[in-house]
Coordinates of C-alpha atoms (C1' of nucleotides) in Angstrom, one line a residue:
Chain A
X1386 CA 120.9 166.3 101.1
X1387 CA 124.4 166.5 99.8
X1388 CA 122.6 165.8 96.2
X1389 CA 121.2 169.7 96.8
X1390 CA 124.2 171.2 95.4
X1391 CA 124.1 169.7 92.4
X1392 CA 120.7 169.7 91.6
X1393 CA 120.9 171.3 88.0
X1394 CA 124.5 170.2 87.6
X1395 CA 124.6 169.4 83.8
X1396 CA 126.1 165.8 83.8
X1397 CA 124.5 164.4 86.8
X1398 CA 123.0 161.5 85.2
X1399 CA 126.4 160.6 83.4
X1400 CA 127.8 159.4 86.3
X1401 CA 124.7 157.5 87.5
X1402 CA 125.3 153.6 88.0
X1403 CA 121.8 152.5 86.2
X1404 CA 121.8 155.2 83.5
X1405 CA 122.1 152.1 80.7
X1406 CA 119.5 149.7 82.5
X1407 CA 116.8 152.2 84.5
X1408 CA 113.7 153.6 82.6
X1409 CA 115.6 156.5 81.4
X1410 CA 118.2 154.3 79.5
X1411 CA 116.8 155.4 75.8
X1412 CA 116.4 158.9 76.3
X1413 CA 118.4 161.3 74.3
X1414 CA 121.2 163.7 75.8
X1415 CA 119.1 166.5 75.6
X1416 CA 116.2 164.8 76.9
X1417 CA 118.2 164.0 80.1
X1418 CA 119.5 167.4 80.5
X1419 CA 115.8 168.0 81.3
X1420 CA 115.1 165.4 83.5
X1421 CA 117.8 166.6 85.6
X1422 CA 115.9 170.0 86.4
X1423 CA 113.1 167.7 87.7
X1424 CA 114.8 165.4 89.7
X1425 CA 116.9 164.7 92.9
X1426 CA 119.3 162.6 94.5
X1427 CA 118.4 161.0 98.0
X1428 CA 120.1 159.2 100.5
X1429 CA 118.3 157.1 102.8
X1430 CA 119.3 154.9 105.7
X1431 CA 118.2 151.5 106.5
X1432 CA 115.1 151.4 108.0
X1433 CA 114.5 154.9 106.7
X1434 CA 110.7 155.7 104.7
X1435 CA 110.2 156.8 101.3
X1436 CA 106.3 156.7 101.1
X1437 CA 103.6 155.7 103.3
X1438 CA 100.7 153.4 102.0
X1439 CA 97.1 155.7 101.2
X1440 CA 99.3 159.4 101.1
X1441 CA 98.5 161.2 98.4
X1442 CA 101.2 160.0 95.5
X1443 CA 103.5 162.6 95.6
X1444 CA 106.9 161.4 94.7
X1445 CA 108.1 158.8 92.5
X1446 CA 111.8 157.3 92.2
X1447 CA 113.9 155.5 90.4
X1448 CA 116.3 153.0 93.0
X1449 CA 120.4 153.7 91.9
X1450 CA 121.5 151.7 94.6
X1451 CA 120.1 149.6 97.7
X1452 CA 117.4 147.6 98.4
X1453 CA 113.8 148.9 99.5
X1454 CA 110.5 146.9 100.5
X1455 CA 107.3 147.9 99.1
X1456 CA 104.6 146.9 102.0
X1457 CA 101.2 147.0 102.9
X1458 CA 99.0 146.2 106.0
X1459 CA 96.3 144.2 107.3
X1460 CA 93.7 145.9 109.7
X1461 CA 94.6 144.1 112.7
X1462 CA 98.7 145.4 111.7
X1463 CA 100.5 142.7 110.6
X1464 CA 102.2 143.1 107.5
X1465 CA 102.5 141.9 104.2
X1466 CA 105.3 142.8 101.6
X1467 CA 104.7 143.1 98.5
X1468 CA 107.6 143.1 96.9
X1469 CA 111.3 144.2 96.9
X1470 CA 113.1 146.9 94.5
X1471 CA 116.5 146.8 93.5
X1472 CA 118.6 149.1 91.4
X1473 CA 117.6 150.5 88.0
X1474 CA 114.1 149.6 89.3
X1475 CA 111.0 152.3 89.4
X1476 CA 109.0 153.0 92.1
X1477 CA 106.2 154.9 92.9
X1478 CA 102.6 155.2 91.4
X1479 CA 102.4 157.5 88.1
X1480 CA 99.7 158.6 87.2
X1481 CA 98.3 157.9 90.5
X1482 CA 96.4 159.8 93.3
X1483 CA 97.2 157.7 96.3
X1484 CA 100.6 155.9 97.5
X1485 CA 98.8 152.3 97.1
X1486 CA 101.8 150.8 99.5
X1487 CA 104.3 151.9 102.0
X1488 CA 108.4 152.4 100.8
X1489 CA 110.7 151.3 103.1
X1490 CA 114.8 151.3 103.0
X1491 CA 116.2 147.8 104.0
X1492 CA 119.8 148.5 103.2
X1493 CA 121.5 152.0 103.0
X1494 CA 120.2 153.3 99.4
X1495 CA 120.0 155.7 97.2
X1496 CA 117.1 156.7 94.9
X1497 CA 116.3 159.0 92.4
X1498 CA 113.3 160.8 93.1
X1499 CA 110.9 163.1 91.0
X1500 CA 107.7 165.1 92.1
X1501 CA 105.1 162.8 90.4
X1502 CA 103.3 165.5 88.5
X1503 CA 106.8 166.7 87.1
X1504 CA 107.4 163.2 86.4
X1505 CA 104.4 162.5 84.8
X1506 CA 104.3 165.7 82.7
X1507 CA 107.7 164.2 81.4
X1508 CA 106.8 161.1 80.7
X1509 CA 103.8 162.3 78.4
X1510 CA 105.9 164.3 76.8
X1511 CA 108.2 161.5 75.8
X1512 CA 107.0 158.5 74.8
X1513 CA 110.4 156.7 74.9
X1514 CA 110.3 156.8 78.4
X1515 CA 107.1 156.3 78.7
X1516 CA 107.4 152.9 76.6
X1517 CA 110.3 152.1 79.0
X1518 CA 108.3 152.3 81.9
X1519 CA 105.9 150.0 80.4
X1520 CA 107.9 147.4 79.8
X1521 CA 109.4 147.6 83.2
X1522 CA 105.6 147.2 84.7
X1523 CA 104.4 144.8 82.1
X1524 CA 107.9 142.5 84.1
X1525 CA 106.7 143.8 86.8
X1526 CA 103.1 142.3 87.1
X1527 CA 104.4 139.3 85.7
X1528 CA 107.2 138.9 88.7
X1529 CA 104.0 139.9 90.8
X1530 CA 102.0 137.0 89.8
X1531 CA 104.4 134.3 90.1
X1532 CA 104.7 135.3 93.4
X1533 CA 101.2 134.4 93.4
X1534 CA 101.5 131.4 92.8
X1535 CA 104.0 131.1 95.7
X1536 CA 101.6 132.8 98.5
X1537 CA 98.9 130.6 96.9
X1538 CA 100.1 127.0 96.6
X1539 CA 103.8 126.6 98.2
X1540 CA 104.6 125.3 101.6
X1541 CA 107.1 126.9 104.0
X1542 CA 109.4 124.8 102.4
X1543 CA 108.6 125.9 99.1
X1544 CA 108.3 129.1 100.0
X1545 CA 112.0 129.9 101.7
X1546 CA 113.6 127.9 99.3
X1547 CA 112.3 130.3 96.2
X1548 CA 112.9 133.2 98.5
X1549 CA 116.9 132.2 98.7
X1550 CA 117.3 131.8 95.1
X1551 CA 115.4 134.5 93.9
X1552 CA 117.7 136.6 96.5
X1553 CA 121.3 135.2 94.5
X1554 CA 119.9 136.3 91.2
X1555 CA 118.6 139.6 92.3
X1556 CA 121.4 140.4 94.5
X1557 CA 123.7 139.0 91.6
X1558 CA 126.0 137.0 93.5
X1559 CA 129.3 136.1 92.6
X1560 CA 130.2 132.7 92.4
X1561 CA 129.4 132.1 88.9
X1562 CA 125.6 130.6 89.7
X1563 CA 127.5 127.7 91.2
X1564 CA 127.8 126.7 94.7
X1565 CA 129.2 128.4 97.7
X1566 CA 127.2 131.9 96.8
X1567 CA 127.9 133.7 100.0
X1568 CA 124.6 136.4 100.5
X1569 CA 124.3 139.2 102.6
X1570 CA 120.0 139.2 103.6
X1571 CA 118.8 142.7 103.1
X1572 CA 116.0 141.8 105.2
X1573 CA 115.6 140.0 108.9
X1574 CA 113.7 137.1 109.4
X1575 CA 110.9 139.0 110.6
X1576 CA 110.9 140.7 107.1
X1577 CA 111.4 137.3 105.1
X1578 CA 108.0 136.1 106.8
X1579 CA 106.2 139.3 105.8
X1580 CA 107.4 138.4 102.8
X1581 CA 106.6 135.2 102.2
X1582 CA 103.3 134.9 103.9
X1583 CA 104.6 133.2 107.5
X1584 CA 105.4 134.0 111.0
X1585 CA 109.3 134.0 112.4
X1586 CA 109.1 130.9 114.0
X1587 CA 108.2 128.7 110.8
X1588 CA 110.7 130.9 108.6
X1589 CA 114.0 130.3 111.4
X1590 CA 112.4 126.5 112.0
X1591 CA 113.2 126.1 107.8
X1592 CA 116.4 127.8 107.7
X1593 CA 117.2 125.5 110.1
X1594 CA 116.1 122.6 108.6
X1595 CA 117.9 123.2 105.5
X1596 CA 121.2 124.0 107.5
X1597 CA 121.0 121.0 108.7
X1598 CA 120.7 119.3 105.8
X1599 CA 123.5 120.5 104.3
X1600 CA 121.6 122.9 101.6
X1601 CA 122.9 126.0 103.2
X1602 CA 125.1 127.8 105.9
X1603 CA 124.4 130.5 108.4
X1604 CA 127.8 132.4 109.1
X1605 CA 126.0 134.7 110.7
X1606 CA 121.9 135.9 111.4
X1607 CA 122.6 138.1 107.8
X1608 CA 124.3 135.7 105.7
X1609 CA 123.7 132.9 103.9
X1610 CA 126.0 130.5 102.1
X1611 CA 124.3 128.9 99.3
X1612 CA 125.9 125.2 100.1
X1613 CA 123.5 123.0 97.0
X1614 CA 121.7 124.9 94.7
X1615 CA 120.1 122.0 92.9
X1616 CA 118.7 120.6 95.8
X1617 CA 117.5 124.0 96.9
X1618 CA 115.9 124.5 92.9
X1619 CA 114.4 120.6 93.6
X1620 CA 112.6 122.7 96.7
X1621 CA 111.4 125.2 95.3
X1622 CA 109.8 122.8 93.2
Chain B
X291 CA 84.6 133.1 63.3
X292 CA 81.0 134.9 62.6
X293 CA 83.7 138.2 62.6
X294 CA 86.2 137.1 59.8
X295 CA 83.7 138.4 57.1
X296 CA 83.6 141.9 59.1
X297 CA 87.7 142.1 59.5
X298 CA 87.7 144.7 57.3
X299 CA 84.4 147.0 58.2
X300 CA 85.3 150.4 58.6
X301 CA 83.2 151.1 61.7
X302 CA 84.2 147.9 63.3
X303 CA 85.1 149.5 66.5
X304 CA 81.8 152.3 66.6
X305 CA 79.8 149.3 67.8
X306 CA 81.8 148.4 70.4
X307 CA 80.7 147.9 74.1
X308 CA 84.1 149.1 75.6
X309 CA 84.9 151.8 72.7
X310 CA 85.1 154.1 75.6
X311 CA 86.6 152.1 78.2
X312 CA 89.2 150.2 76.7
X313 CA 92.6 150.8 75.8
X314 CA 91.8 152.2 72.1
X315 CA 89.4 155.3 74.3
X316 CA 91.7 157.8 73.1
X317 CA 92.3 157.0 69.6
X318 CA 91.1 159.4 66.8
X319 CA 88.9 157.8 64.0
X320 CA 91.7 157.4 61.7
X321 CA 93.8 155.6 63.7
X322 CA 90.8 153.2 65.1
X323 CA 90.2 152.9 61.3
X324 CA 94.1 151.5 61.0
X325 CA 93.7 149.2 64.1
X326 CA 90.9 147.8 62.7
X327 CA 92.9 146.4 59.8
X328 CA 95.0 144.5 62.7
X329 CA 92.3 143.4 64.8
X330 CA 89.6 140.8 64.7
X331 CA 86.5 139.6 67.1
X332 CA 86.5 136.1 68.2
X333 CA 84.0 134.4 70.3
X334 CA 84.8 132.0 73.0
X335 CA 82.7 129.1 74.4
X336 CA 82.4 128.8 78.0
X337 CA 86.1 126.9 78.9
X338 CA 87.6 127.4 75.8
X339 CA 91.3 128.9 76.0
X340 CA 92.8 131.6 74.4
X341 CA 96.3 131.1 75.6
X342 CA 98.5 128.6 76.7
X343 CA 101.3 129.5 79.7
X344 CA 105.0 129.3 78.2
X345 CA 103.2 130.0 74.8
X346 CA 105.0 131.9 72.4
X347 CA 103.1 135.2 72.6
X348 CA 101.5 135.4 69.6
X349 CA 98.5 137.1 70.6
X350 CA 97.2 139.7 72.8
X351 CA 93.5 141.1 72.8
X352 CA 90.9 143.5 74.5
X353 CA 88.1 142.0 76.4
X354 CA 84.5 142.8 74.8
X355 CA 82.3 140.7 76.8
X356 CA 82.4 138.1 79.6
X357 CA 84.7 136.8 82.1
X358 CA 88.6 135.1 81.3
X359 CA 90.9 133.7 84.0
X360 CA 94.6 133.8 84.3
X361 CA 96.4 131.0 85.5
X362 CA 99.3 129.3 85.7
X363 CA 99.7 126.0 87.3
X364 CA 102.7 124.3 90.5
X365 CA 104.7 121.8 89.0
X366 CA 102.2 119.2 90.3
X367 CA 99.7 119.5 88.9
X368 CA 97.4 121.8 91.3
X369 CA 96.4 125.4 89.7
X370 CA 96.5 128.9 91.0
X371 CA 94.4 131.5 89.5
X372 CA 95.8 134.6 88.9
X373 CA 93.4 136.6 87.9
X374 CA 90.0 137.5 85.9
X375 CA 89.2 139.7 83.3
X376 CA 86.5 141.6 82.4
X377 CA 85.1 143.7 80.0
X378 CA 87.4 146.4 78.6
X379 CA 90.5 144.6 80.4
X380 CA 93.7 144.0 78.2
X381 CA 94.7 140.5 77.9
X382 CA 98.2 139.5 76.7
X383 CA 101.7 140.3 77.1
X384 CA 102.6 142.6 75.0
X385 CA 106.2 143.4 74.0
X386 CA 107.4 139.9 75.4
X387 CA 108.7 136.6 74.5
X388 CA 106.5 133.9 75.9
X389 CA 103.5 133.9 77.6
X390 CA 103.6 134.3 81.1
X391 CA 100.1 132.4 82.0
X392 CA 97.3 130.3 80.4
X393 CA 94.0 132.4 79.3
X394 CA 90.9 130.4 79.4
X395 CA 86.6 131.7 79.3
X396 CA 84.8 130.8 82.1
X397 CA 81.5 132.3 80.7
X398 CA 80.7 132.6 77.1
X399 CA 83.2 135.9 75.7
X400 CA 84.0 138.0 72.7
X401 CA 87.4 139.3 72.6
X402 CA 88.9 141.8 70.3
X403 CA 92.0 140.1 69.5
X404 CA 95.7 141.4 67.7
X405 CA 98.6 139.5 66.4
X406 CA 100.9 141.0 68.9
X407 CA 103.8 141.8 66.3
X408 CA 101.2 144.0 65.0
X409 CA 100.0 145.4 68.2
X410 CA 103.5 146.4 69.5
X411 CA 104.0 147.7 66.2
X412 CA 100.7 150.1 66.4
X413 CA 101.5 150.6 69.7
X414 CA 104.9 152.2 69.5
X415 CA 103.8 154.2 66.8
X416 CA 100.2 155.6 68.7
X417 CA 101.5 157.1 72.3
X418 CA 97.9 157.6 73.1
X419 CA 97.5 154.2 73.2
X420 CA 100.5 152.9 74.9
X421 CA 99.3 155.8 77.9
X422 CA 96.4 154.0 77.9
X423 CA 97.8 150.4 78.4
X424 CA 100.3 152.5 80.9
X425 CA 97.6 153.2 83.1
X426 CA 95.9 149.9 82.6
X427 CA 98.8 147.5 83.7
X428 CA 100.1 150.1 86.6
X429 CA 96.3 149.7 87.5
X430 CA 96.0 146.2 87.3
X431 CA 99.7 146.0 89.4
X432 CA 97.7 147.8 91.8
X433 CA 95.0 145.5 92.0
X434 CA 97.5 142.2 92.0
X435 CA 99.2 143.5 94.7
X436 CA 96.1 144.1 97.0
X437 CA 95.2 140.0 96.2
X438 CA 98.6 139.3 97.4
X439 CA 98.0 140.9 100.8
X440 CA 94.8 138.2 100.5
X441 CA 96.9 135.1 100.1
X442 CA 99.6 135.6 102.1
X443 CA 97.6 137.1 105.3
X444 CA 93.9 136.3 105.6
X445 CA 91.9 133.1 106.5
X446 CA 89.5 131.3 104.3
X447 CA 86.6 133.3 105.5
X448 CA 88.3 136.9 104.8
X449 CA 88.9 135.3 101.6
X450 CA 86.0 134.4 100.4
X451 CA 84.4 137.5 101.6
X452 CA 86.7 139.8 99.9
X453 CA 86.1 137.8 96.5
X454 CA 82.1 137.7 96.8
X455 CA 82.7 141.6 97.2
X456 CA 84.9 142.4 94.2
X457 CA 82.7 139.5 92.4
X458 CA 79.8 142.0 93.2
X459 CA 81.7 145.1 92.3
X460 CA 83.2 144.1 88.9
X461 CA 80.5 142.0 87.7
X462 CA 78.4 145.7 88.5
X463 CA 75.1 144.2 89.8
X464 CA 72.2 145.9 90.1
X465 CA 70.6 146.6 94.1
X466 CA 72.2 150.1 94.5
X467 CA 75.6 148.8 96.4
X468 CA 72.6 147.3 98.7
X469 CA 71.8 144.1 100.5
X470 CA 69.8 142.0 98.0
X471 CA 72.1 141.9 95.3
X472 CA 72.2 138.9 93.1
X473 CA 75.1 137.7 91.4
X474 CA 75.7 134.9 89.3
X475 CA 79.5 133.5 89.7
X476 CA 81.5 132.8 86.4
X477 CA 83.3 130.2 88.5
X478 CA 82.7 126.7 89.6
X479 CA 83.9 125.9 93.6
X480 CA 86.9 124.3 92.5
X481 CA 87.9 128.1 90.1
X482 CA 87.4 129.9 93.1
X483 CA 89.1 127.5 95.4
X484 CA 91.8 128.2 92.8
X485 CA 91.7 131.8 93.0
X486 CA 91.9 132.0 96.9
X487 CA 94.3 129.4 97.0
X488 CA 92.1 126.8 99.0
X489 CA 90.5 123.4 98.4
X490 CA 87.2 123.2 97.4
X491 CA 86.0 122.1 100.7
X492 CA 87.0 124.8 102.2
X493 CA 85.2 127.4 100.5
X494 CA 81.8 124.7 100.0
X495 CA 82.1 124.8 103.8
X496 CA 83.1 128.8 103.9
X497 CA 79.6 129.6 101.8
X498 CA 77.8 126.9 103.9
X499 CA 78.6 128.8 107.3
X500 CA 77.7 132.3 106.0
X501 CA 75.1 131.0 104.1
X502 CA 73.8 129.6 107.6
X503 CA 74.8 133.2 109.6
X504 CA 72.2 134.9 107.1
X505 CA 75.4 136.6 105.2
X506 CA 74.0 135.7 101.7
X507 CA 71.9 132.7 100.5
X508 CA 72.7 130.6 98.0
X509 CA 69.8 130.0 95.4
X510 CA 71.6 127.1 93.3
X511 CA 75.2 126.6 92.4
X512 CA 76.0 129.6 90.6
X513 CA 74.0 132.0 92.8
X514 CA 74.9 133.9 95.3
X515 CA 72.7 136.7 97.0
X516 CA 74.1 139.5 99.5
X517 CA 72.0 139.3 102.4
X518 CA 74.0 141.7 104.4
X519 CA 76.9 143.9 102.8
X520 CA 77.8 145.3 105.8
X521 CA 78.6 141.9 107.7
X522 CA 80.6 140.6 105.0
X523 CA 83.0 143.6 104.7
X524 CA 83.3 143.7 108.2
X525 CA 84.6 139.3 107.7
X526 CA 86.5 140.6 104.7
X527 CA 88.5 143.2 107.0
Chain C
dC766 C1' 65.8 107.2 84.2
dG767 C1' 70.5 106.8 84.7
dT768 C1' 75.0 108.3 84.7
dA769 C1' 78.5 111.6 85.5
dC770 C1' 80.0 115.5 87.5
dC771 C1' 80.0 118.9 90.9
dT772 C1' 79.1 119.9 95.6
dT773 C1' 78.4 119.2 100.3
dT774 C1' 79.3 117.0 104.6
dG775 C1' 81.9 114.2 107.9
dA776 C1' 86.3 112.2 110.1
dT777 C1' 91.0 112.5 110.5
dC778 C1' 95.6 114.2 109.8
dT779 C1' 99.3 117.7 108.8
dT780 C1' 101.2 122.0 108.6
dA781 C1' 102.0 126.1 110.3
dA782 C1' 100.4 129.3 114.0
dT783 C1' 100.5 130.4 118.5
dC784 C1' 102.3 130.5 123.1
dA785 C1' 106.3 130.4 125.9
dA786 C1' 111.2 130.1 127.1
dT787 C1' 115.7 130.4 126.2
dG788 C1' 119.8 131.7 123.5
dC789 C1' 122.7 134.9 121.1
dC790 C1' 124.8 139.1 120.1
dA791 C1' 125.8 144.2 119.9
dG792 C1' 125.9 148.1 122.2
dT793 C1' 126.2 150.7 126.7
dG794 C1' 127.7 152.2 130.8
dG795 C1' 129.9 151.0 135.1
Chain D
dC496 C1' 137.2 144.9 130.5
dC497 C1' 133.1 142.9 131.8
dA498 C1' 128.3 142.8 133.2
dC499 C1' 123.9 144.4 131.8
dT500 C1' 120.3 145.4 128.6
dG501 C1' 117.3 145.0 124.7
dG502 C1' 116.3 143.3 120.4
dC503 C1' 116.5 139.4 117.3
dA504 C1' 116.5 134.5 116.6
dT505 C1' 116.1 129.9 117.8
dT506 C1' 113.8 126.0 120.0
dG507 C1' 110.1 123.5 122.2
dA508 C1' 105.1 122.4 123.4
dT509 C1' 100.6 122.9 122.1
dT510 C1' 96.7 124.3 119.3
dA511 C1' 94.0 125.4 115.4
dA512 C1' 93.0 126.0 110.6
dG513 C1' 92.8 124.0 106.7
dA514 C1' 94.1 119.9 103.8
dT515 C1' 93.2 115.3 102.9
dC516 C1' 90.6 111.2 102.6
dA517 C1' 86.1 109.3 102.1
dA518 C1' 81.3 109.1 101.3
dA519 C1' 76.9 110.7 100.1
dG520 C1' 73.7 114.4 98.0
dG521 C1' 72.2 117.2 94.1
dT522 C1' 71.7 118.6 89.4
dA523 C1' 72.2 118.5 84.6
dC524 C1' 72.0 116.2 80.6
dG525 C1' 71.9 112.5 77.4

DNA sequence: CGTACCTTTGATCTTAATCAATGCCAGTGG
DNA sequence: CCACTGGCATTGATTAAGATCAAAGGTACG
């Protein structure tokens, strides 16, 4: 909404946070200069929706700042996420006909967003970006699958503890990777069980656990303290 | 090894099954001539790997015939499948370090396969190409994210029925999308158990009860037949 | 034939789901 | 300022699904 203004502005990607590290990191100056005219600024509020699973694929985005769950649903309604974007990441099906999962805000964010066929007009016409984006989904898939493996084989246990350190290195905590990390969860424990494949109780029944244990605090419902990361890596197994 | 005397054939690639299908679709003559120069056929027995998880990735290839799983394994011991191949699938991780998961033939396969120096090299320099992969990996992202939904959310019936219903659809069987297919499973009870993240008693005892609800029957080991589509995408839900 | 492996079947146990309260805040309005 | 409300979260009791342990059947292959 406030983006409108300076829609066509000529330097609006030269102030973006993620121009070095999202897909459009390679491109030349020119070449940005053009992407501009096809794309758009977006605030959105936690809680807020991007995309709904089975639409027709419309939009696609690249996330400069926040945290957004991708999410799809089982027929009788419960819900399974199926993964969680963060900034410089891509979202959004090129290429695509149909939205193949729902885009949800967590926290307050803000997201770059394109009219697919623009986008993918774009993209085909430069293969630098294109190559970009192919690396990021090749990581992608791969992040995808290991978390496989975790729906698969890992117990609640397993499960929550993987979920807390994958959170410190995604949100990039400070703390130098050492103890005492202090987190801020994007997500509510509702959430983290759609996430991880479990209900609320078994997901607050572990974080208690582990509090009292001594592997973690709870400050607060949002926050976590990471209190013994090698015993919480020993968990994860 | 029958193939290393044709490595060189010019019309290597005009007698290919997946010419059409695969990755290399687009490419004109001349450049299928130069990727020829790169490539090489190799045929896999029945349980023989291709790739070992952690692997430097040396290699990536297309799939010609037969069926590959990916996997990867939990630190102790116990696997989880992560995917299967099939003809025309790309195999590999291209324009990374190690390899991400193991690669093994459960049926006999031929697989076209690249040094992936070489492929990455090709692959910057032939955009059709890299489109192509594009559209493959955000397809097969797709697809891994739908199994995901599977594992974290459905019981060991849903399961198995969803996987006896791509098994029929990917493996393209005969029987007109109708009841009286026959399909024979590239994948012992303990592979699948693997894929659905189960035991093997659980899905012996899965095909028992559907076998005993008229669902499918169950010739010998290997075979399954679809007595009633219908019923089984209703369990798959 | 016999052996070895895979699969099926049965009995029991464990984990996490489900069902059911209760507790804890944050925000609202009296 | 405090009591009330409503939405999360925690905790407890019970249940159910699937894992585990154990044994016996099949089938394939030498």
């Amino acid at each position: 909404m406030t983006a409108s203004t300076q829609q066509r502005t000529r330097h609006f990607c030269d102030t973006c946070a993620i121009r070095n590290r999202a897909i459009c990191a390679d491109l030349e100056n020119q070449e940005i200069d053009l992407l501009n005219t096809i794309g758009r600024r977006r605030t959105l509020a936690p809680g807020e929706q991007l995309l709904w699973e089975g639409d027709e694929a419309v939009l696609v985005a690249n996330v400069i700042d926040g945290v957004l769950k991708l999410s799809t649903q089982t027929s009788d309604g419960r819900e399974q996420i199926l993964g969680l974007t963060y900034p410089s990441d891509f979202l959004g099906r090129p290429f695509g006909e149909t939205t193949p999962y729902g885009v949800e805000a967590l926290t307050e964010a803000q997201v770059c967003v394109f009219e697919r066929r623009d986008f993918d007009r774009f993209a085909r016409e430069h293969p630098r970006l294109e190559h970009r984006l192919l690396e990021r989904t090749l990581a992608e898939l791969d992040r995808t699958r290991r978390w496989m493996l975790l729906l698969g084989r890992m117990n609640a246990e397993q499960k929550l503890a993987a979920f807390l350190l994958e959170m410190v290195d995604r949100l990039g905590v400070n703390s130098a990777t050492d103890n005492g990390a202090a987190l801020t969860l994007p997500l509510s424990r509702q959430q983290i069980a759609d996430v991880l494949g479990l209900t609320i109780e078994t997901v607050s029944r572990q974080f208690t656990r582990m509090k009292n244990e001594g592997l973690i605090d709870l400050p607060s419902r949002r926050e976590v303290v990471i209190l013994d990361r090698g015993a919480l890596e020993d968990r994860a197994a």
